[in-house]
mmCIF file of C-alpha atoms and ligand atoms in Angstrom:
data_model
loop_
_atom_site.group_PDB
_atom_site.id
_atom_site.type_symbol
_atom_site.label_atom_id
_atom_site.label_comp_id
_atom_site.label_asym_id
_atom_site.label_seq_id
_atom_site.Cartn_x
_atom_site.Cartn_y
_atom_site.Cartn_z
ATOM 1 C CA UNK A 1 118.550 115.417 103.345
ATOM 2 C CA UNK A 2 116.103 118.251 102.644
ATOM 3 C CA UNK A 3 114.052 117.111 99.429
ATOM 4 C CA UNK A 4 112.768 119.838 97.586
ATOM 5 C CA UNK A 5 112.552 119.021 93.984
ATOM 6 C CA UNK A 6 111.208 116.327 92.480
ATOM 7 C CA UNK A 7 110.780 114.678 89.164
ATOM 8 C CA UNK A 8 107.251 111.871 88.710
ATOM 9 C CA UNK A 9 107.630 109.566 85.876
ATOM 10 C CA UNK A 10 104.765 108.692 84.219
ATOM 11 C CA UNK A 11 101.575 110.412 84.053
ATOM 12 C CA UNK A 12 99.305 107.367 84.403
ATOM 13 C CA UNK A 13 96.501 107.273 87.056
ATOM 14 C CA UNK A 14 99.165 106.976 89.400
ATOM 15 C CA UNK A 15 101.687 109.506 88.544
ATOM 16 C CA UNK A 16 99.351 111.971 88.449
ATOM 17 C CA UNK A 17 98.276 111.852 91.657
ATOM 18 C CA UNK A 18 101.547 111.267 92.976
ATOM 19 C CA UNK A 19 102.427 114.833 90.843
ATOM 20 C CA UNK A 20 99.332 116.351 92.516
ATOM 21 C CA UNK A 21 99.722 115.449 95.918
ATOM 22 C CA UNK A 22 103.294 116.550 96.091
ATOM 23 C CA UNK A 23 102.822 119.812 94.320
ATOM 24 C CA UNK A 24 100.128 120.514 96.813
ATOM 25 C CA UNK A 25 102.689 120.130 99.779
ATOM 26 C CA UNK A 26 104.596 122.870 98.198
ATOM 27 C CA UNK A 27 107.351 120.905 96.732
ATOM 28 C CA UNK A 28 108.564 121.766 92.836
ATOM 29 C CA UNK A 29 107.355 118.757 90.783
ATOM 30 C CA UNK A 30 108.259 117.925 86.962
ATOM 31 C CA UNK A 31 105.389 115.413 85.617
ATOM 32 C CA UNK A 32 107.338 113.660 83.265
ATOM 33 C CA UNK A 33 106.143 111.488 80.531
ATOM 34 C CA UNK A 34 107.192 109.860 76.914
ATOM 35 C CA UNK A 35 103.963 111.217 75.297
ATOM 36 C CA UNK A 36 102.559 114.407 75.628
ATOM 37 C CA UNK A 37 99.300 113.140 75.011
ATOM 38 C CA UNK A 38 99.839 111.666 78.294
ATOM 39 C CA UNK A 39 100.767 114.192 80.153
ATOM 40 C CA UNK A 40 97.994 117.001 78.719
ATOM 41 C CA UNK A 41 95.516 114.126 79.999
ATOM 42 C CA UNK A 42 97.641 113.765 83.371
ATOM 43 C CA UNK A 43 97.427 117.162 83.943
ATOM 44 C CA UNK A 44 93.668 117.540 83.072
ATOM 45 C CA UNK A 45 93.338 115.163 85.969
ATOM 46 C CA UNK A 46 94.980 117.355 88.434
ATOM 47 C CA UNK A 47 93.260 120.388 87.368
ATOM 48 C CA UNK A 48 89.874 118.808 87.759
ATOM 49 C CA UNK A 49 90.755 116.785 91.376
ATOM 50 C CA UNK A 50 92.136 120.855 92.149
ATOM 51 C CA UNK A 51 88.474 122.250 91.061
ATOM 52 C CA UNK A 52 86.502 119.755 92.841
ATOM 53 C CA UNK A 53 88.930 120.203 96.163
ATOM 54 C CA UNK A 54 87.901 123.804 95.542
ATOM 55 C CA UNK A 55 84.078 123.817 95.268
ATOM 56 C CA UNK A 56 84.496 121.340 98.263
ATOM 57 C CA UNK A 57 86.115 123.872 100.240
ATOM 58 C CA UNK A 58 89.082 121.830 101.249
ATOM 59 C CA UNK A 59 91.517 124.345 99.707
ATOM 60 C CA UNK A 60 90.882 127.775 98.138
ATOM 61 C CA UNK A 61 91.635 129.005 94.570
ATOM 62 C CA UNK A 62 95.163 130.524 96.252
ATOM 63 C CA UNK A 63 95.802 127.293 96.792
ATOM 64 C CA UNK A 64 94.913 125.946 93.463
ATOM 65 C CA UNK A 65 97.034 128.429 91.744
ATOM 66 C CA UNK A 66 100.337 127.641 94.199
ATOM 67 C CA UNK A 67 99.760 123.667 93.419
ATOM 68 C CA UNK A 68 99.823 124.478 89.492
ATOM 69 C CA UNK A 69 102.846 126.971 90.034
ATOM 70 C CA UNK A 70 104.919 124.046 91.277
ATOM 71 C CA UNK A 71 104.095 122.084 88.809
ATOM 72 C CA UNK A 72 105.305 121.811 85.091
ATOM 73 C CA UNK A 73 105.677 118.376 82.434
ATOM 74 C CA UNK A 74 108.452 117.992 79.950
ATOM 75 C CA UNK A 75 108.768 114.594 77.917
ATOM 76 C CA UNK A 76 112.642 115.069 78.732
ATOM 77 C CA UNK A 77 114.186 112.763 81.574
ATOM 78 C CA UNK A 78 117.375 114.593 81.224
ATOM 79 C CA UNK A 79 115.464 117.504 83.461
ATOM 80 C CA UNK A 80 116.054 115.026 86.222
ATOM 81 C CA UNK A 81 119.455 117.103 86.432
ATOM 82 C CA UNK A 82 118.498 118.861 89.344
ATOM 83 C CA UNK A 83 116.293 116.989 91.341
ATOM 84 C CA UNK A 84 116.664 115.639 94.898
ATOM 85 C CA UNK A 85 113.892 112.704 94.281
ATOM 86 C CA UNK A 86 112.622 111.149 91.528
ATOM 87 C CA UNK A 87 109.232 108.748 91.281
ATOM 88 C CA UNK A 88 108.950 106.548 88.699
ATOM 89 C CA UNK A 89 105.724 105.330 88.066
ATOM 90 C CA UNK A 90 105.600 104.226 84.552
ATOM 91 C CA UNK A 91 104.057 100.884 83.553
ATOM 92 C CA UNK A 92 104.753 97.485 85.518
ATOM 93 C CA UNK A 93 107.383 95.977 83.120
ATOM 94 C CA UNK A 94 111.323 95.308 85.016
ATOM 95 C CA UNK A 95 112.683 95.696 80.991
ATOM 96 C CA UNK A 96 110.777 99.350 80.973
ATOM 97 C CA UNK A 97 111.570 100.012 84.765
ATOM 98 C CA UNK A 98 115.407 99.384 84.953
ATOM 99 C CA UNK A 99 116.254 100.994 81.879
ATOM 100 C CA UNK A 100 114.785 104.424 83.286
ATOM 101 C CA UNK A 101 116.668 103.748 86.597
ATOM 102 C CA UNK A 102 119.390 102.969 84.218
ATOM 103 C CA UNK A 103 119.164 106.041 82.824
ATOM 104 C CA UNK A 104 118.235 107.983 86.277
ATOM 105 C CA UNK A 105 121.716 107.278 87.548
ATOM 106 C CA UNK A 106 123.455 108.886 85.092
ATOM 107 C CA UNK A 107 120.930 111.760 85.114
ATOM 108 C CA UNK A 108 120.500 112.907 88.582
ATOM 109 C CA UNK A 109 122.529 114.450 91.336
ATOM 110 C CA UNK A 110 124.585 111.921 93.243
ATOM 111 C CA UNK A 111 122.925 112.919 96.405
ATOM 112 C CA UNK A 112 119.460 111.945 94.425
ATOM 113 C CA UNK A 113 117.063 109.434 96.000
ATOM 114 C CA UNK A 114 115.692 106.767 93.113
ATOM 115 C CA UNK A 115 112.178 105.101 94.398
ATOM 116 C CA UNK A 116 109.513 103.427 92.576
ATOM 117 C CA UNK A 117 105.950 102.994 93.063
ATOM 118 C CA UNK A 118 105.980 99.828 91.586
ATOM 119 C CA UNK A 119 103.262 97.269 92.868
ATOM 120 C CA UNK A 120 105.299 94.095 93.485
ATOM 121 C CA UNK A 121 108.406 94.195 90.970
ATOM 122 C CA UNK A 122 111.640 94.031 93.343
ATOM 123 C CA UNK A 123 113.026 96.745 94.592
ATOM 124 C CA UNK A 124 116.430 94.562 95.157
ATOM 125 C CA UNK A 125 116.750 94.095 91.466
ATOM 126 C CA UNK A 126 116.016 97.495 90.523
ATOM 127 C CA UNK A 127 118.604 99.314 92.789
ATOM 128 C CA UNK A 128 121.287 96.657 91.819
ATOM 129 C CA UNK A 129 121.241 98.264 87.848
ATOM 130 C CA UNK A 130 122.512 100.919 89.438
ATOM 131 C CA UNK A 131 125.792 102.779 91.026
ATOM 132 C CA UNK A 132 123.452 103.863 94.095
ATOM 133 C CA UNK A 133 121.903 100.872 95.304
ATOM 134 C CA UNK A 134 121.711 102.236 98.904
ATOM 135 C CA UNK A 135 119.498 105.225 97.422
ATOM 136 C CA UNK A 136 116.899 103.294 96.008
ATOM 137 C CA UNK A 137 113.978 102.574 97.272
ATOM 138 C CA UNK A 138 110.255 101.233 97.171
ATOM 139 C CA UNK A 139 107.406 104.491 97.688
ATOM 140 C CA UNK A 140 104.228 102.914 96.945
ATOM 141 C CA UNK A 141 101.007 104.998 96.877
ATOM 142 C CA UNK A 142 97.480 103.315 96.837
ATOM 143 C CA UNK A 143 94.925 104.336 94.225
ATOM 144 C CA UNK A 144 93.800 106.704 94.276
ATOM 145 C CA UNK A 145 96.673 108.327 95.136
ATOM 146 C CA UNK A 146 95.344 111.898 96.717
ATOM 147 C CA UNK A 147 92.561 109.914 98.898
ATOM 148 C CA UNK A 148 94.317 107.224 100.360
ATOM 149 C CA UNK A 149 96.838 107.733 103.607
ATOM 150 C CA UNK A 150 98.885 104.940 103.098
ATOM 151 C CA UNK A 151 102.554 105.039 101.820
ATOM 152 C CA UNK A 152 104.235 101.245 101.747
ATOM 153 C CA UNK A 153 107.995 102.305 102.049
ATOM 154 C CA UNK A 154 110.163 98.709 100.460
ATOM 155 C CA UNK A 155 113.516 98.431 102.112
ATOM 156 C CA UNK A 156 115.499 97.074 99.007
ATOM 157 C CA UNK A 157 118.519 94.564 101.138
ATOM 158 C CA UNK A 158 120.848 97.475 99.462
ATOM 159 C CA UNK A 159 118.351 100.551 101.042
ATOM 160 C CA UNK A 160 120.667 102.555 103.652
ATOM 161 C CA UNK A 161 118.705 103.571 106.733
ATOM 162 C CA UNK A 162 119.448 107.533 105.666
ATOM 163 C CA UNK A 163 117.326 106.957 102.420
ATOM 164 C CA UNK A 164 114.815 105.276 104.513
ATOM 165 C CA UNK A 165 114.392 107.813 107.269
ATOM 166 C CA UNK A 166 114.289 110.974 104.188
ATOM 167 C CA UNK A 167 111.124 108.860 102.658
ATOM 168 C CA UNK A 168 109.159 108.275 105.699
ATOM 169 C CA UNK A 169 109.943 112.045 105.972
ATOM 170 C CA UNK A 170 108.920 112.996 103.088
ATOM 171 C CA UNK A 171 105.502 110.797 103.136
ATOM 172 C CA UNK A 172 104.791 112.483 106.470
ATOM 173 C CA UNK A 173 105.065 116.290 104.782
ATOM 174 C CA UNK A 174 102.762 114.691 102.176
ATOM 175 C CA UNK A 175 100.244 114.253 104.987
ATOM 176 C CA UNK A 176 100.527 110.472 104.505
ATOM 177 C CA UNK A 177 101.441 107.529 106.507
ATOM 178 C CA UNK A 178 104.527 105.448 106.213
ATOM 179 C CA UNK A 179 104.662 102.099 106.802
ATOM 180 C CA UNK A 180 107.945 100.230 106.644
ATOM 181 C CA UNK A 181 108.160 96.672 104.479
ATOM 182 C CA UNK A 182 110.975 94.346 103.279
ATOM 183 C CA UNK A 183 111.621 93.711 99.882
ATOM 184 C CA UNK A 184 109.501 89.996 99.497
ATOM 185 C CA UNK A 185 107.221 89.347 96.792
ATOM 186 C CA UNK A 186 103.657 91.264 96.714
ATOM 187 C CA UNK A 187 105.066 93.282 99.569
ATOM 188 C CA UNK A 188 102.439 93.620 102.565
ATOM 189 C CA UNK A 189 99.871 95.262 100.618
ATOM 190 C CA UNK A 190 99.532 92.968 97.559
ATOM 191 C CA UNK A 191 100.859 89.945 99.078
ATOM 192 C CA UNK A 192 97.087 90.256 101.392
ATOM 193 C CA UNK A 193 95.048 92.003 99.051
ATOM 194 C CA UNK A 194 95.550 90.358 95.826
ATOM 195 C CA UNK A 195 94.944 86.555 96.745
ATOM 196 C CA UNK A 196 91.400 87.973 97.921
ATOM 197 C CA UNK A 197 90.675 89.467 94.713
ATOM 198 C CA UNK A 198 92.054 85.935 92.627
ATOM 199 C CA UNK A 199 89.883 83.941 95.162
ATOM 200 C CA UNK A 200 86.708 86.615 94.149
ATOM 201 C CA UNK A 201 87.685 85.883 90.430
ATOM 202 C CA UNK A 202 87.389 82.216 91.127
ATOM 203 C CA UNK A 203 84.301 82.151 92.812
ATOM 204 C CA UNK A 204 82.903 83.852 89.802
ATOM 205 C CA UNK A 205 84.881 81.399 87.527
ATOM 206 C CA UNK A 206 83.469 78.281 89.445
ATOM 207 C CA UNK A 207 79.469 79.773 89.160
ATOM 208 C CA UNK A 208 79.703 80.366 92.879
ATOM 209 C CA UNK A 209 77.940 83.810 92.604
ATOM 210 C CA UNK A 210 78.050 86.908 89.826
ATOM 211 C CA UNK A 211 80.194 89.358 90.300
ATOM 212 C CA UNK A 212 77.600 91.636 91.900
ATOM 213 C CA UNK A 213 76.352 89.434 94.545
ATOM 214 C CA UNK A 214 80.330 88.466 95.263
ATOM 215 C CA UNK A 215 81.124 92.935 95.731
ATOM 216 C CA UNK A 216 77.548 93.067 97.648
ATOM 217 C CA UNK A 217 78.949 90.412 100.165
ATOM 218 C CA UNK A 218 82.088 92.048 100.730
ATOM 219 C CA UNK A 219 80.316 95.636 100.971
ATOM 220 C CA UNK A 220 77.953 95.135 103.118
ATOM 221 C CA UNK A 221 79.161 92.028 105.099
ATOM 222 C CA UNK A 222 83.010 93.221 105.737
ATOM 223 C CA UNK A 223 82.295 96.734 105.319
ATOM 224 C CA UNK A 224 84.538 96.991 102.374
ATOM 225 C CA UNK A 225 84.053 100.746 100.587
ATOM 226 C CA UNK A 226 84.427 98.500 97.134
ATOM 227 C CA UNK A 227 84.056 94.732 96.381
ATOM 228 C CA UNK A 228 86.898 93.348 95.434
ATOM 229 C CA UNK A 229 85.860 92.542 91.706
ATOM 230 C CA UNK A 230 85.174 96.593 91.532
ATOM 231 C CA UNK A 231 88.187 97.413 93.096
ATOM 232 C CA UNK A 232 90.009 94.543 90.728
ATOM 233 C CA UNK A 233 88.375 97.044 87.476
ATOM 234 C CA UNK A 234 89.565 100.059 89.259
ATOM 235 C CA UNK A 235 93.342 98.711 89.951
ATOM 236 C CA UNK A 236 93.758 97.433 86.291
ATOM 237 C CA UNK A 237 92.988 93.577 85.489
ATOM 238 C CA UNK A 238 96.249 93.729 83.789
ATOM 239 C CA UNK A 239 97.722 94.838 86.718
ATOM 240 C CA UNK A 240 96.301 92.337 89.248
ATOM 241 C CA UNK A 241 97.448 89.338 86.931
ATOM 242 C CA UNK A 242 100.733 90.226 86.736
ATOM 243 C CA UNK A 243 100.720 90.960 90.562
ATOM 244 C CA UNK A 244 99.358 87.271 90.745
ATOM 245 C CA UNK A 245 102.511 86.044 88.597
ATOM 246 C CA UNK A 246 104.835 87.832 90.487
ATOM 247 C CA UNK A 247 103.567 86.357 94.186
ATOM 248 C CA UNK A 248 103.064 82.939 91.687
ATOM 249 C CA UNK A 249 107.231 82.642 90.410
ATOM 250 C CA UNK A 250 108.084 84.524 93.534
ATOM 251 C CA UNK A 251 106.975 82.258 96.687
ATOM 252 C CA UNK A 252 106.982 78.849 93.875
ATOM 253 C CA UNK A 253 103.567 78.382 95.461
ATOM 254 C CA UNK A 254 100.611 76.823 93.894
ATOM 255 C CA UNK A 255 98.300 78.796 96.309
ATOM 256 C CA UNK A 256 99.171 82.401 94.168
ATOM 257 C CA UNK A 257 98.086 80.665 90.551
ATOM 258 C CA UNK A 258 96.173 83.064 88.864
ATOM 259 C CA UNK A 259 92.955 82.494 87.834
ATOM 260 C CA UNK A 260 91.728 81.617 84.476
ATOM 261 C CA UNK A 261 89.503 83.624 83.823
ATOM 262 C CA UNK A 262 91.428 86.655 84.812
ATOM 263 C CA UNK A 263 93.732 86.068 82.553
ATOM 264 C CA UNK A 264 91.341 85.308 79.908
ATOM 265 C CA UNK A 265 89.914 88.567 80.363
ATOM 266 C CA UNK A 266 93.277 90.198 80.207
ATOM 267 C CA UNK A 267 93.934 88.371 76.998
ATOM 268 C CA UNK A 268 90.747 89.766 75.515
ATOM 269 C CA UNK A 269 91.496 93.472 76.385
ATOM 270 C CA UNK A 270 88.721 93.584 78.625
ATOM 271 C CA UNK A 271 91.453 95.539 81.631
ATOM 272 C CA UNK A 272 88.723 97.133 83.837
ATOM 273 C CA UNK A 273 87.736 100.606 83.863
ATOM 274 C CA UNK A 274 90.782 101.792 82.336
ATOM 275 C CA UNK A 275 89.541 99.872 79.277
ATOM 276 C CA UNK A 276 85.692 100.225 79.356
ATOM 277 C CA UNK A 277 85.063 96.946 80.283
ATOM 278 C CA UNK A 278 86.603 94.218 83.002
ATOM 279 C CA UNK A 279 83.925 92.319 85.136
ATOM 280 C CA UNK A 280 81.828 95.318 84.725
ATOM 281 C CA UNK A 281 81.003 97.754 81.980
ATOM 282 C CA UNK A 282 81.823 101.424 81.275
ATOM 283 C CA UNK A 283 80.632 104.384 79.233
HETATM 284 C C1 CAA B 1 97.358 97.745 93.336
HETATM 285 C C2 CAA B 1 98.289 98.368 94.305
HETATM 286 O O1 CAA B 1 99.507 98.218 94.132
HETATM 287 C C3 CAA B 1 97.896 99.111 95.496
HETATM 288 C C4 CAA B 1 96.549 99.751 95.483
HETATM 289 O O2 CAA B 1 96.414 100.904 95.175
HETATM 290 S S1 CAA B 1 95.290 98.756 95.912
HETATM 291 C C5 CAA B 1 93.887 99.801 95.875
HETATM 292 C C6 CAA B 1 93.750 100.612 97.147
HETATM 293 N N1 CAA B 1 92.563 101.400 97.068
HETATM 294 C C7 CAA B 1 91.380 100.978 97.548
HETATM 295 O O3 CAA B 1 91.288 99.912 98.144
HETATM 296 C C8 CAA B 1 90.222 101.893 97.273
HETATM 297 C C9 CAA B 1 88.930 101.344 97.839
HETATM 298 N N2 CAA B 1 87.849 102.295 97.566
HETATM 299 C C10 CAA B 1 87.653 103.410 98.313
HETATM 300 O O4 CAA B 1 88.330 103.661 99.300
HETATM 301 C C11 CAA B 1 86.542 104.307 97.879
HETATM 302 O O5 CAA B 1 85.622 103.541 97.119
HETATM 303 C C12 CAA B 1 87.008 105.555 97.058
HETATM 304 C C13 CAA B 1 87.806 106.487 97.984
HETATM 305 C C14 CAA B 1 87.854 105.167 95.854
HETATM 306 C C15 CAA B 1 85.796 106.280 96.514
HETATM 307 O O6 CAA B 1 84.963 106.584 97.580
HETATM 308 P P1 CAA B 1 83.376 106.512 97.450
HETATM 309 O O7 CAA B 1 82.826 107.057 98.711
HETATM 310 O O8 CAA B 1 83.023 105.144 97.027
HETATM 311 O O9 CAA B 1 83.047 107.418 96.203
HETATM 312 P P2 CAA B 1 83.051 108.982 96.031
HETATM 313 O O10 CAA B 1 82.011 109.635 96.901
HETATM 314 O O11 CAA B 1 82.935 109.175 94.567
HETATM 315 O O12 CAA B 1 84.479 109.439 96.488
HETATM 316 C C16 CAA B 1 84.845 109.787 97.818
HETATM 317 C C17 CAA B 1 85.838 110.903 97.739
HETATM 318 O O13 CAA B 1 87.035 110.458 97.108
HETATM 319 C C18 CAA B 1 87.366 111.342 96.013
HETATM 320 N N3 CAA B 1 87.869 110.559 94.894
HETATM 321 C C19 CAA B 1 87.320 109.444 94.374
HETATM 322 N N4 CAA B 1 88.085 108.993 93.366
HETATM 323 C C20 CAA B 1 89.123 109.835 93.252
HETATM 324 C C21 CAA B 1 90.247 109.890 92.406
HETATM 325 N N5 CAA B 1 90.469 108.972 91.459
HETATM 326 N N6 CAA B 1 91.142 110.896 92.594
HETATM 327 C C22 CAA B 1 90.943 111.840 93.527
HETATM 328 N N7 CAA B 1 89.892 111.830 94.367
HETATM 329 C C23 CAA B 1 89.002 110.846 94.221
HETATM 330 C C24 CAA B 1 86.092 111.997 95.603
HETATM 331 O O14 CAA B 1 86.359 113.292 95.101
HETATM 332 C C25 CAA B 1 85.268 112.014 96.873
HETATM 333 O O15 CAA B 1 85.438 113.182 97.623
HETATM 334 P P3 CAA B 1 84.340 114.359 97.568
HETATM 335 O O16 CAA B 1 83.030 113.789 97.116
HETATM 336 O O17 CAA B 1 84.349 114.871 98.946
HETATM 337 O O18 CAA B 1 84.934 115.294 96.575
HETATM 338 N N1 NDP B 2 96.788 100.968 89.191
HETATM 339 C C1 NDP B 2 96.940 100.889 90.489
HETATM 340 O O1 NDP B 2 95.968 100.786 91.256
HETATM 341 C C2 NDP B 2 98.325 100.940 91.092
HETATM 342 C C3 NDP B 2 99.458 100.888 90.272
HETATM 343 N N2 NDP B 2 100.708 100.957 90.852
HETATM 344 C C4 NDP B 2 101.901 100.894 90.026
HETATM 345 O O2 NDP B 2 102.130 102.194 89.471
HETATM 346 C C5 NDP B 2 102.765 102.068 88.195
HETATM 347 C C6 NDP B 2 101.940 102.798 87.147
HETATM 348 O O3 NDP B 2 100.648 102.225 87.112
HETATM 349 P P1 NDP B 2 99.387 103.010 86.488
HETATM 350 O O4 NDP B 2 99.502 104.467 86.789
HETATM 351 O O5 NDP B 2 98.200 102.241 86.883
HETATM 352 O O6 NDP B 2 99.680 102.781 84.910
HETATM 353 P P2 NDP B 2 99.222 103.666 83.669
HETATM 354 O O7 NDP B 2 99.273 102.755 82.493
HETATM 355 O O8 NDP B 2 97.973 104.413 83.984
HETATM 356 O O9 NDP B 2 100.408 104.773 83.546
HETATM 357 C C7 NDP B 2 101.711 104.514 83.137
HETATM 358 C C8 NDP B 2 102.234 105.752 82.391
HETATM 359 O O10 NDP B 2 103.638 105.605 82.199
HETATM 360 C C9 NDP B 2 103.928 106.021 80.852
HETATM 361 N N3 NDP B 2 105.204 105.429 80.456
HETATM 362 C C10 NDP B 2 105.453 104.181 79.971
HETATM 363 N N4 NDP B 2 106.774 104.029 79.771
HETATM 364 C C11 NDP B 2 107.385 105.194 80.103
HETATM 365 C C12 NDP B 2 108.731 105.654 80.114
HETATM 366 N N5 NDP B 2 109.737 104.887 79.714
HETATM 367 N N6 NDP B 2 108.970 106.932 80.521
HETATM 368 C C13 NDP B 2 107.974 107.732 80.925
HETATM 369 N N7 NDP B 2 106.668 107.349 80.952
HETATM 370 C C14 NDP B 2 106.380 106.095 80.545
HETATM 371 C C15 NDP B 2 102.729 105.538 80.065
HETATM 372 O O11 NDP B 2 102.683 106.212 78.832
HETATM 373 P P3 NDP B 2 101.890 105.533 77.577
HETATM 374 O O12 NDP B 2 100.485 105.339 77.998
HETATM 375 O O13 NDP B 2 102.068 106.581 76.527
HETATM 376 O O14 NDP B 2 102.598 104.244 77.304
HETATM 377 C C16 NDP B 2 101.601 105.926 81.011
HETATM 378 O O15 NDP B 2 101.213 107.284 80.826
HETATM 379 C C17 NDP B 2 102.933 100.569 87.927
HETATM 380 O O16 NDP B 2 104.214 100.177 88.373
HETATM 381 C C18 NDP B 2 101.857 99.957 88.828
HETATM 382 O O17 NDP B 2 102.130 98.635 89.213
HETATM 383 C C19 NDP B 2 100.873 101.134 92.199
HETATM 384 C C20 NDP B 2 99.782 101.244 93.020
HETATM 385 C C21 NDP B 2 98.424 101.101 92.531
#
């Protein structure tokens, strides 16, 4: 199947990127949103990642102009009518996702591909609230979203090999690489990167080292671009915790228990970057 519209739900710090990257591949995107708020900020992004792609000379104000062209926002899901694929990316909540798929499958063409970019929620569960289990599917970006090659496709057990094969497709025209992963809790991506980031959070919670010292090691010993208690901030502390709960309930293992203190800090607000303050502070 030839995808050429496409609907992005949520215009987050991940749907907006998602929005951005596949409006600059020439597809016709809807950014779609339940505040507007959201999506005048979501857009902002774009427009600014556009301007700085432009002084950087890796696309010229032609191209600028074509990328905004395909793109437009409505707060409207029911504009979903016509779309080959749609994206959700709204917050990490099953109640919140599977009432939009919910809603999706009543929407959308019946030829329509359903994937989520959710971080470790199961892709299983969310195709079997629908009437088109075989045409849902996992596309997970990495943050942030127009930098980063990587696209972790999630077979759901339901996903038919047709729905597969149109994603990794589709990823490819993005200029991104697939990778194909089984529906298991954490995925491949989280279910390796998050533990290191708990452990990180427990070094700092046992007085092992501050935060700092814990990033420089990884920086400059493993040749990490971020340590993982800045790249914890970046992701969303929020986000890493419940990533930890899911692996945690998911695998019945002791060894995912989140730390403490992250959740302490999660209780107090204090959500990274997005928030102005997580293991670091921001303006
Ligand atoms: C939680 C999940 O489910 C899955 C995940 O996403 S896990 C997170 C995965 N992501 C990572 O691990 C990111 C690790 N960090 C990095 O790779 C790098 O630090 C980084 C690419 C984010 C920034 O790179 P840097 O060299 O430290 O900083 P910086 O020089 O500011 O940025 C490098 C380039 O990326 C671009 N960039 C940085 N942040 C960006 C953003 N949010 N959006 C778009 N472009 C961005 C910058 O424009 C810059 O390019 P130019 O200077 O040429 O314009
Ligand atoms: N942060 C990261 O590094 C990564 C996150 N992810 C995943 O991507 C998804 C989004 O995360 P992220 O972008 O960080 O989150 P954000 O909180 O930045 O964005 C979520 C957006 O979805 C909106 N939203 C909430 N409910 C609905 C709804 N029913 N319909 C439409 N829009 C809605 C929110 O609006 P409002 O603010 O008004 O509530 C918000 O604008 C999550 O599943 C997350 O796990 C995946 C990879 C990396």
């Amino acid at each position: 199947m030839a995808v050429e519209k496409v609907m992005v739900i949520g215009a987050g710090q991940m749907g907006a990127g998602i929005a951005q990257v596949f409006a600059q591949s020439g597809f016709q995107v809807k950014l779609n949103d339940i505040a507007e708020e959201s999506l005048q900020k979501g857009l902002a992004t774009i427009e600014k990642h556009l301007s700085r792609n432009v002084e950087k000379g890796r696309m010229d104000e032609a191209d600028k102009t074509n990328t905004l062209n395909n793109l437009e926002t409505t707060t409207s899901l029911n504009e979903a009518n016509d779309c080959d694929l749609v994206i959700e990316a709204v917050v990490e909540n099953m109640d919140v996702k599977t009432k939009v798929f919910q809603q999706l499958d009543q929407i959308t063409p019946k030829h329509a591909i359903l994937a989520s970019n959710t971080s470790s929620l199961p892709i299983t569960d969310i195709a079997a609230v629908t009437e088109r289990p075989e045409q849902v599917i996992g596309m997970h970006f990495m943050n942030p979203v127009p930098v980063m090659k990587l696209v972790e496709v999630i077979r759901a057990i339901q996903t038919s090999d047709e729905t597969y094969q149109t994603i990794a497709e589709t990823a490819e025209k993005l200029n991104k690489t697939a990778v194909e992963v089984n529906d298991y809790p954490g995925f491949a991506a989280n279910r390796v990167l998050m533990p290191m980031i708990n452990e990180a959070v427990y070094a700092v919670f046992e007085g092992v080292a501050e935060p700092e010292a814990i990033d420089e090691v990884m920086k400059l010993g493993m040749n990490h671009p971020m340590g993982p208690l800045q790249l914890a901030d970046f992701i969303g502390l929020d986000t890493c915790l419940y990533i930890m709960e899911v692996l945690h309930e998911g695998f019945g293992d002791s060894k995912y228990r989140p730390c403490p203190l992250l959740r302490k800090y999660v209780n107090a607000g204090w959500l990274g970057k997005k928030s102005g303050r997580g293991f670091y502070v921001y303006e």
